Amino acid sequence: MGRPWAGLACALTLHLAWVLANLFRLEWWLRHRNYADPPNAGGVWGEIIAQIVRLHRRKRFHKQRFVQLMRQLQRSTAALPNGVVILNAQREIVWFNRMAAQLLNLRRTADLGMRIENLLREPEFVRYLAGTDYSNPVVIRPMNGEYSHLSLQVAPYGDGQLLLLVSDVSRQMRLEAVRRDFVANASHELRSPLTVISGYLETLGGDPALDPDLEAPVMEMRRQAGRMTAIIRDLIELSRLEEGNEAVVGEPLDVAALTGLLRKDVVARSGHPRDVRVRIDSTARLLGSESEITSAFSNLVDNAAKYTGAEGSLEMHWWTDQEGGHFAVSDTGIGIPPEHIPRLTERFYRVDPGRSRATGGSGLGLAIVKHVLQRHGGTLEVKSRLGEGSTFTCHFPPTRILPMTQAASAATA
Ligand code: ADP
């Protein structure tokens, strides 16, 4: 009692030993992860251990939820009727679901980490993947496997990763082919009897002995037969365009010469727009199928003439720039209300059915234009203002444009 310093040192040593013992127990308990049986300690140590136990419980709860979520996600992607493949920024396969394995013949262990282009070598897909426009799916015909047509669509996400969605569209494509064949066959079958009817009506209409009371009905029958012939001709052309899925190679076309011919056709029509202009700002040739491009351009020019009064004007314009080649047909005609513009290229879609029929329109002209452009890698742009006029522009990619010199050497070769 007379030596307070020694007493204090003793007490401190005992306290330090107690602290160290608790520290070792804590360390041993943490190392052995025996969370279910926490050491029994009082005071601040008890508080620390209780905190750790609480933290651990929370972590375990979140981990269980995460595992559950992962399992659910795995089960739902496995049950998806579509294939899903995750690709990294190098286009290597990171993960795929069961359906993707079945559709694309992927093997779970061997194909993980492989570049997708090495496994799916169809040129349409390789081109699609190398591009940047993934807004529409690409349909491929796999070289092997039980599926005749697969639709593939890429959805970019995160940091350069891609989600590849795969679905079997063999049935739709088969139905589409049946529909196409039916329309083509029906049109061909109708063409011969219609030619006979039109021939007789023509002879009848030109007969001077025809009863005057019958003149008007015969005229109307001839007009209607003419319309039917136009519809059948366009239907046959559309099914021919739809048949060839592959892009057209074609030959270098002189757009200036073609436009000159189109101008001649327009001014030969009765009631054509008074002012028919041609603007050629490029000598570059357009690489394409002559018959298809002529058909597309003449449909646009024909429409512009049909829907523009005799007082109006019509202009054809050809120019090229770094984005490719462009052929625009502008008119100062009746124009089109904006809500109709997105649907104009649908078959038989007409803004004013009465007017279209009266002018002898088949309702298929713009559908033909759209198909021709698709086969040439191009697009159609429509700008119009009601009562002021319209501009239909065909845009062709740079690969379709040949400068004059190149076109001349291609022609001599
Ligand atoms: P149609 O044979 O009826 O002209 P299209 O497919 O060529 O069929 O055109 C579809 C519809 O688009 C037309 O019925 C018409 O209403 C509208 N249209 C096309 N071109 C023009 C134009 N230059 N001006 C106004 N309307 C147009």
Coordinates of C-alpha atoms and ligand atoms in Angstrom, one line a residue:
M1 CA 0.0 0.0 0.0
G2 CA 2.9 2.3 0.6
R3 CA 4.1 1.8 -3.1
P4 CA 1.4 3.4 -5.3
W5 CA 3.5 3.3 -8.5
A6 CA 4.2 -0.4 -8.2
G7 CA 0.4 -1.0 -7.5
L8 CA -0.5 1.1 -10.6
A9 CA 2.0 -0.8 -12.8
C10 CA 0.5 -4.1 -11.6
A11 CA -3.0 -3.0 -12.3
L12 CA -2.0 -1.8 -15.8
T13 CA -0.2 -5.0 -16.5
L14 CA -3.3 -7.0 -15.5
H15 CA -5.5 -4.8 -17.7
L16 CA -3.2 -5.1 -20.6
A17 CA -3.2 -8.9 -20.2
W18 CA -7.0 -8.9 -20.2
V19 CA -7.1 -6.7 -23.3
L20 CA -4.6 -8.9 -25.1
A21 CA -6.5 -12.0 -24.2
N22 CA -9.7 -10.5 -25.6
L23 CA -7.8 -9.4 -28.7
F24 CA -6.5 -12.9 -29.3
R25 CA -9.9 -14.4 -28.7
L26 CA -11.4 -12.0 -31.1
E27 CA -8.7 -12.7 -33.7
W28 CA -9.1 -16.5 -33.3
W29 CA -12.9 -16.2 -33.6
L30 CA -12.7 -14.1 -36.7
R31 CA -10.1 -16.3 -38.3
H32 CA -12.2 -19.5 -37.7
R33 CA -15.3 -17.7 -38.9
N34 CA -17.3 -19.2 -36.1
Y35 CA -19.9 -16.5 -36.2
A36 CA -22.7 -18.7 -34.8
D37 CA -20.8 -18.9 -31.5
P38 CA -19.4 -15.5 -30.6
P39 CA -17.0 -15.3 -27.6
N40 CA -18.5 -14.1 -24.4
A41 CA -16.9 -10.8 -23.5
G42 CA -18.1 -7.9 -21.5
G43 CA -17.8 -4.2 -21.8
V44 CA -16.5 -2.5 -25.0
W45 CA -15.3 -5.9 -26.3
G46 CA -18.8 -7.4 -26.1
E47 CA -20.1 -4.3 -27.9
I48 CA -17.5 -4.8 -30.7
I49 CA -18.3 -8.5 -31.1
A50 CA -22.1 -7.7 -31.2
Q51 CA -21.4 -5.2 -34.0
I52 CA -19.4 -7.7 -36.0
V53 CA -22.1 -10.3 -35.6
R54 CA -24.7 -7.8 -36.8
L55 CA -22.6 -6.8 -39.8
H56 CA -22.1 -10.5 -40.7
R57 CA -25.8 -11.2 -40.5
R58 CA -26.5 -8.3 -42.9
K59 CA -23.8 -9.5 -45.3
R60 CA -25.2 -13.0 -45.3
F61 CA -28.7 -11.8 -45.9
H62 CA -27.6 -9.7 -48.9
K63 CA -25.5 -12.6 -50.2
Q64 CA -28.4 -15.0 -50.0
R65 CA -30.6 -12.5 -51.9
F66 CA -28.0 -12.0 -54.5
V67 CA -27.5 -15.8 -55.0
Q68 CA -31.3 -16.1 -55.2
L69 CA -31.5 -13.4 -57.8
M70 CA -28.7 -14.9 -59.8
R71 CA -30.5 -18.3 -59.8
Q72 CA -33.8 -16.7 -60.8
L73 CA -32.0 -14.9 -63.6
Q74 CA -30.2 -18.0 -64.8
R75 CA -33.5 -20.0 -64.7
S76 CA -35.4 -17.3 -66.6
T77 CA -32.7 -16.8 -69.3
A78 CA -32.6 -20.6 -69.7
A79 CA -36.4 -20.7 -70.1
L80 CA -36.3 -17.9 -72.7
P81 CA -37.5 -19.0 -76.1
N82 CA -34.8 -16.9 -77.6
G83 CA -31.0 -17.3 -77.6
V84 CA -28.9 -14.7 -75.6
V85 CA -25.2 -14.4 -76.0
I86 CA -23.0 -11.8 -74.1
L87 CA -20.0 -10.6 -76.0
N88 CA -17.2 -8.5 -74.6
A89 CA -15.7 -5.5 -76.4
Q90 CA -13.4 -7.9 -78.4
R91 CA -16.5 -9.7 -79.6
E92 CA -15.5 -12.8 -77.5
I93 CA -18.2 -14.9 -76.0
V94 CA -18.6 -14.3 -72.3
W95 CA -21.8 -16.2 -71.6
F96 CA -24.7 -17.7 -73.5
N97 CA -28.0 -19.4 -72.5
R98 CA -29.3 -22.9 -73.4
M99 CA -31.3 -21.7 -76.4
A100 CA -28.3 -19.9 -77.9
A101 CA -26.3 -23.1 -77.6
Q102 CA -29.0 -25.0 -79.4
L103 CA -29.6 -22.4 -82.1
L104 CA -26.0 -21.6 -82.8
N105 CA -24.5 -25.0 -82.0
L106 CA -22.3 -23.5 -79.3
R107 CA -20.5 -25.8 -76.8
R108 CA -20.5 -24.6 -73.2
T109 CA -16.8 -25.0 -72.4
A110 CA -15.1 -25.0 -75.7
D111 CA -16.7 -21.9 -77.2
L112 CA -16.5 -19.5 -74.2
G113 CA -13.8 -16.9 -74.9
M114 CA -14.0 -17.6 -78.7
R115 CA -14.6 -14.7 -81.1
I116 CA -18.2 -14.9 -82.4
E117 CA -17.1 -14.3 -86.0
N118 CA -15.0 -17.4 -85.9
L119 CA -18.0 -19.5 -85.0
L120 CA -20.7 -17.7 -87.1
R121 CA -19.1 -17.1 -90.4
E122 CA -22.1 -16.1 -92.5
P123 CA -21.0 -13.0 -94.5
E124 CA -24.3 -11.1 -93.7
F125 CA -23.7 -11.5 -90.0
V126 CA -20.0 -10.6 -90.2
R127 CA -20.9 -7.5 -92.1
Y128 CA -23.7 -6.6 -89.7
L129 CA -21.4 -7.0 -86.7
A130 CA -18.6 -4.9 -88.2
G131 CA -21.1 -2.1 -88.9
T132 CA -22.6 0.3 -86.3
D133 CA -26.3 0.2 -87.2
Y134 CA -27.9 -2.4 -85.1
S135 CA -31.4 -1.0 -85.2
N136 CA -32.7 -3.9 -87.3
P137 CA -32.0 -7.6 -87.0
V138 CA -30.1 -9.5 -89.7
V139 CA -31.5 -12.8 -91.0
I140 CA -29.0 -15.5 -91.8
R141 CA -29.3 -19.0 -93.4
P142 CA -27.0 -21.2 -91.2
M143 CA -24.8 -23.5 -93.3
N144 CA -25.4 -26.4 -90.9
G145 CA -27.9 -27.2 -88.2
E146 CA -31.6 -27.8 -88.3
Y147 CA -32.7 -24.2 -88.6
S148 CA -33.2 -22.7 -92.1
H149 CA -33.3 -19.1 -91.0
L150 CA -32.1 -17.4 -87.8
S151 CA -32.7 -13.7 -86.9
L152 CA -29.8 -12.1 -85.0
Q153 CA -29.9 -8.7 -83.4
V154 CA -27.2 -6.9 -81.5
A155 CA -27.9 -4.6 -78.5
P156 CA -24.8 -2.7 -77.3
Y157 CA -24.6 -2.0 -73.6
G158 CA -22.1 -1.0 -70.9
D159 CA -18.5 -0.4 -72.0
G160 CA -18.4 -1.8 -75.5
Q161 CA -20.2 -5.1 -74.5
L162 CA -22.8 -6.5 -76.8
L163 CA -25.9 -8.6 -76.2
L164 CA -26.7 -10.8 -79.1
L165 CA -30.3 -12.0 -79.4
V166 CA -31.0 -15.0 -81.6
S167 CA -34.3 -16.4 -82.7
D168 CA -35.5 -19.0 -85.0
V169 CA -37.5 -17.4 -87.9
S170 CA -37.6 -20.5 -90.2
R171 CA -41.4 -20.7 -89.9
Q172 CA -42.0 -17.1 -90.6
M173 CA -39.7 -17.2 -93.6
R174 CA -41.5 -20.3 -94.9
L175 CA -44.9 -18.6 -94.6
E176 CA -43.4 -15.5 -96.2
A177 CA -42.2 -17.6 -99.1
V178 CA -45.6 -19.3 -99.5
R179 CA -47.3 -15.8 -99.5
R180 CA -44.8 -14.5 -102.1
D181 CA -45.3 -17.6 -104.3
F182 CA -49.0 -17.3 -104.1
V183 CA -49.1 -13.6 -105.1
A184 CA -46.6 -14.3 -107.9
N185 CA -48.5 -17.3 -109.2
A186 CA -51.9 -15.6 -108.9
S187 CA -50.6 -12.5 -110.8
H188 CA -49.1 -14.6 -113.6
E189 CA -52.4 -16.6 -113.9
L190 CA -54.4 -13.4 -114.1
R191 CA -52.2 -11.8 -116.6
S192 CA -53.2 -13.9 -119.6
P193 CA -57.0 -13.7 -119.3
L194 CA -56.7 -10.0 -118.7
T195 CA -54.6 -9.5 -121.8
V196 CA -57.4 -11.2 -123.8
I197 CA -60.1 -9.1 -122.2
S198 CA -58.1 -5.9 -122.8
G199 CA -57.5 -6.9 -126.4
Y200 CA -61.2 -7.4 -127.1
L201 CA -62.1 -4.2 -125.3
E202 CA -59.7 -2.3 -127.5
T203 CA -61.1 -3.8 -130.7
L204 CA -64.6 -3.1 -129.4
G205 CA -63.7 0.5 -128.5
G206 CA -62.3 1.2 -131.9
D207 CA -65.2 -0.3 -133.8
P208 CA -67.1 2.5 -135.6
A209 CA -70.3 0.4 -135.6
L210 CA -70.4 0.3 -131.8
D211 CA -73.7 1.4 -130.4
P212 CA -73.2 5.0 -129.0
D213 CA -74.9 3.9 -125.8
L214 CA -72.2 1.4 -125.2
E215 CA -69.3 3.8 -125.9
A216 CA -69.1 5.1 -122.3
P217 CA -69.3 1.7 -120.6
V218 CA -66.7 0.2 -123.0
M219 CA -64.4 3.2 -122.2
E220 CA -64.8 2.6 -118.5
M221 CA -64.2 -1.1 -118.9
R222 CA -61.0 -0.3 -120.8
R223 CA -59.9 2.1 -118.1
Q224 CA -60.5 -0.5 -115.4
A225 CA -58.8 -3.2 -117.4
G226 CA -55.8 -0.9 -117.7
R227 CA -55.7 -0.4 -113.9
M228 CA -55.9 -4.1 -113.3
T229 CA -53.0 -4.6 -115.8
A230 CA -50.9 -2.0 -114.0
I231 CA -51.6 -3.6 -110.6
I232 CA -50.7 -7.1 -111.9
R233 CA -47.5 -5.7 -113.6
D234 CA -46.5 -4.1 -110.3
L235 CA -47.3 -7.2 -108.2
I236 CA -45.2 -9.3 -110.5
E237 CA -42.3 -6.8 -110.3
L238 CA -42.6 -6.7 -106.5
S239 CA -42.5 -10.5 -106.1
R240 CA -39.5 -10.6 -108.4
L241 CA -37.7 -8.0 -106.3
E242 CA -38.6 -9.9 -103.1
E243 CA -37.3 -13.2 -104.5
G244 CA -33.7 -12.1 -104.7
N245 CA -32.6 -11.5 -101.2
E246 CA -29.0 -10.9 -102.0
A247 CA -27.8 -7.3 -102.9
V248 CA -27.5 -6.4 -106.5
V249 CA -24.1 -5.9 -108.0
G250 CA -25.2 -4.2 -111.3
E251 CA -23.3 -2.0 -113.7
P252 CA -22.3 1.7 -113.8
L253 CA -25.3 3.7 -114.8
D254 CA -25.3 7.1 -116.3
V255 CA -27.9 8.9 -114.1
A256 CA -27.8 12.1 -116.3
A257 CA -28.9 10.1 -119.4
L258 CA -31.5 8.2 -117.4
T259 CA -32.9 11.4 -116.0
G260 CA -33.1 12.9 -119.5
L261 CA -35.2 9.9 -120.6
L262 CA -37.5 10.3 -117.6
R263 CA -38.0 14.0 -118.4
K264 CA -39.0 13.1 -122.0
D265 CA -41.6 10.6 -120.6
V266 CA -43.0 13.3 -118.3
V267 CA -43.4 16.0 -120.8
A268 CA -45.1 13.5 -123.2
R269 CA -47.9 13.1 -120.6
S270 CA -51.1 15.1 -121.0
G271 CA -51.5 17.7 -118.2
H272 CA -47.9 17.4 -117.0
P273 CA -46.4 20.1 -114.7
R274 CA -45.5 23.1 -116.8
D275 CA -42.0 23.3 -115.5
V276 CA -40.0 20.1 -115.6
R277 CA -36.3 20.7 -114.6
V278 CA -33.2 18.5 -114.4
R279 CA -30.2 19.3 -112.2
I280 CA -27.1 17.2 -112.5
D281 CA -24.4 18.1 -110.1
S282 CA -22.2 15.0 -110.5
T283 CA -20.8 13.0 -113.4
A284 CA -20.3 10.0 -111.1
R285 CA -22.0 6.7 -112.1
L286 CA -24.4 4.8 -110.0
L287 CA -23.6 1.1 -109.6
G288 CA -26.9 -0.8 -109.9
S289 CA -29.3 -2.8 -111.9
E290 CA -30.5 -0.6 -114.9
S291 CA -34.0 -2.1 -115.0
E292 CA -34.6 -1.8 -111.2
I293 CA -33.2 1.8 -110.9
T294 CA -35.2 2.9 -113.9
S295 CA -38.3 1.4 -112.4
A296 CA -37.7 3.1 -109.0
F297 CA -36.8 6.5 -110.4
S298 CA -39.7 6.5 -112.9
N299 CA -42.2 5.6 -110.1
L300 CA -41.0 8.7 -108.2
V301 CA -41.2 10.9 -111.3
D302 CA -44.5 9.4 -112.3
N303 CA -46.0 10.2 -108.8
A304 CA -44.6 13.7 -108.8
A305 CA -46.3 14.3 -112.2
K306 CA -49.5 12.6 -111.1
Y307 CA -49.9 14.6 -107.8
T308 CA -48.9 18.0 -109.2
G309 CA -51.2 20.2 -111.3
A310 CA -50.3 21.5 -114.8
E311 CA -49.4 24.8 -113.2
G312 CA -46.8 23.3 -110.9
S313 CA -43.2 22.3 -111.3
L314 CA -41.1 19.2 -111.0
E315 CA -37.4 18.8 -110.5
M316 CA -35.0 15.9 -110.7
H317 CA -31.7 16.3 -108.9
W318 CA -28.6 14.1 -108.9
W319 CA -25.6 14.8 -106.7
T320 CA -22.8 13.0 -104.8
D321 CA -20.9 13.8 -101.7
Q322 CA -18.9 11.8 -99.1
E323 CA -22.1 10.1 -97.9
G324 CA -22.8 8.7 -101.3
G325 CA -25.1 9.5 -104.2
H326 CA -28.5 11.1 -104.0
F327 CA -31.4 11.3 -106.5
A328 CA -34.2 13.7 -105.4
V329 CA -37.5 14.3 -107.1
S330 CA -39.3 17.4 -105.9
D331 CA -42.7 18.8 -106.8
T332 CA -44.9 21.6 -105.9
G333 CA -48.0 19.4 -105.9
I334 CA -50.7 18.5 -103.3
G335 CA -48.2 17.4 -100.6
I336 CA -48.8 14.7 -98.0
P337 CA -50.1 15.1 -94.4
P338 CA -47.2 14.2 -92.0
E339 CA -49.1 11.3 -90.3
H340 CA -49.2 9.4 -93.6
I341 CA -45.5 9.7 -94.5
P342 CA -44.2 6.7 -92.4
R343 CA -46.7 4.4 -94.1
L344 CA -46.3 5.5 -97.7
T345 CA -44.1 2.5 -98.8
E346 CA -46.6 -0.1 -97.5
R347 CA -48.3 -2.0 -100.3
F348 CA -51.6 -0.4 -101.4
Y349 CA -51.3 2.4 -98.9
R350 CA -52.8 5.6 -100.4
V351 CA -53.3 9.0 -98.8
D352 CA -56.4 9.6 -100.9
P353 CA -57.6 6.3 -102.4
G354 CA -60.1 8.0 -104.7
R355 CA -57.5 10.3 -106.2
S356 CA -54.9 7.5 -106.6
R357 CA -57.4 5.3 -108.4
A358 CA -58.6 8.2 -110.6
T359 CA -55.0 8.7 -111.7
G360 CA -54.5 5.0 -112.5
G361 CA -52.2 4.4 -109.5
S362 CA -51.6 0.8 -108.4
G363 CA -50.7 1.7 -104.8
L364 CA -47.5 -0.3 -105.2
G365 CA -45.2 2.3 -106.7
L366 CA -43.4 3.3 -103.5
A367 CA -43.3 -0.3 -102.2
I368 CA -41.3 -1.1 -105.4
V369 CA -39.0 2.0 -104.8
K370 CA -38.3 0.9 -101.2
H371 CA -37.4 -2.7 -102.3
V372 CA -35.2 -1.5 -105.1
L373 CA -33.3 0.8 -102.8
Q374 CA -33.0 -2.0 -100.1
R375 CA -31.4 -4.2 -102.7
H376 CA -28.9 -1.5 -103.5
G377 CA -28.1 -0.7 -99.9
G378 CA -30.0 2.6 -100.1
T379 CA -32.8 4.4 -98.3
L380 CA -35.7 6.5 -99.2
E381 CA -36.3 9.9 -97.5
V382 CA -39.6 11.7 -97.8
K383 CA -40.2 15.3 -97.0
S384 CA -43.5 16.9 -97.7
R385 CA -45.8 19.8 -96.8
L386 CA -49.5 19.7 -97.3
G387 CA -50.5 22.0 -100.2
E388 CA -46.9 23.0 -100.9
G389 CA -45.2 19.9 -102.4
S390 CA -43.0 16.9 -101.7
T391 CA -39.4 15.7 -102.1
F392 CA -38.6 12.0 -102.4
T393 CA -34.8 11.4 -102.1
C394 CA -33.1 8.1 -102.8
H395 CA -29.8 7.9 -100.9
F396 CA -27.1 5.4 -102.1
P397 CA -24.0 4.4 -100.1
P398 CA -20.5 5.5 -101.3
T399 CA -19.9 1.9 -102.3
R400 CA -22.5 2.4 -105.1
I401 CA -20.8 5.5 -106.5
L402 CA -18.1 5.3 -109.2
P403 CA -16.3 8.5 -110.2
M404 CA -16.4 9.0 -114.0
T405 CA -12.8 7.9 -114.6
Q406 CA -13.2 4.7 -112.6
A407 CA -16.5 4.0 -114.4
A408 CA -14.9 4.4 -117.8
S409 CA -12.1 2.0 -117.0
A410 CA -14.6 -0.5 -115.5
A411 CA -16.6 -0.3 -118.8
T412 CA -13.5 -0.9 -121.0
A413 CA -12.4 -3.8 -118.7
Ligands
ADP1 P1 -50.0 5.2 -106.2 O1 -50.0 4.2 -107.3 O2 -51.3 5.3 -105.5 O3 -49.4 6.5 -106.6 P2 -47.6 4.8 -104.7 O4 -47.2 3.7 -103.8 O5 -46.8 5.3 -105.8 O6 -49.1 4.5 -105.1 O7 -47.8 6.0 -103.7 C1 -48.6 5.8 -102.5 C2 -49.3 7.1 -102.1 O8 -48.4 8.1 -101.7 C3 -50.1 7.7 -103.2 O9 -51.4 7.1 -103.2 C4 -50.2 9.1 -102.8 O10 -51.3 9.3 -101.9 C5 -48.9 9.4 -102.1 N1 -47.9 10.1 -102.9 C6 -46.9 9.5 -103.6 N2 -46.1 10.4 -104.2 C7 -46.7 11.6 -104.0 C8 -46.4 12.9 -104.4 N3 -45.3 13.2 -105.1 N4 -47.2 13.9 -103.9 C9 -48.2 13.6 -103.1 N5 -48.6 12.4 -102.7 C10 -47.8 11.4 -103.1

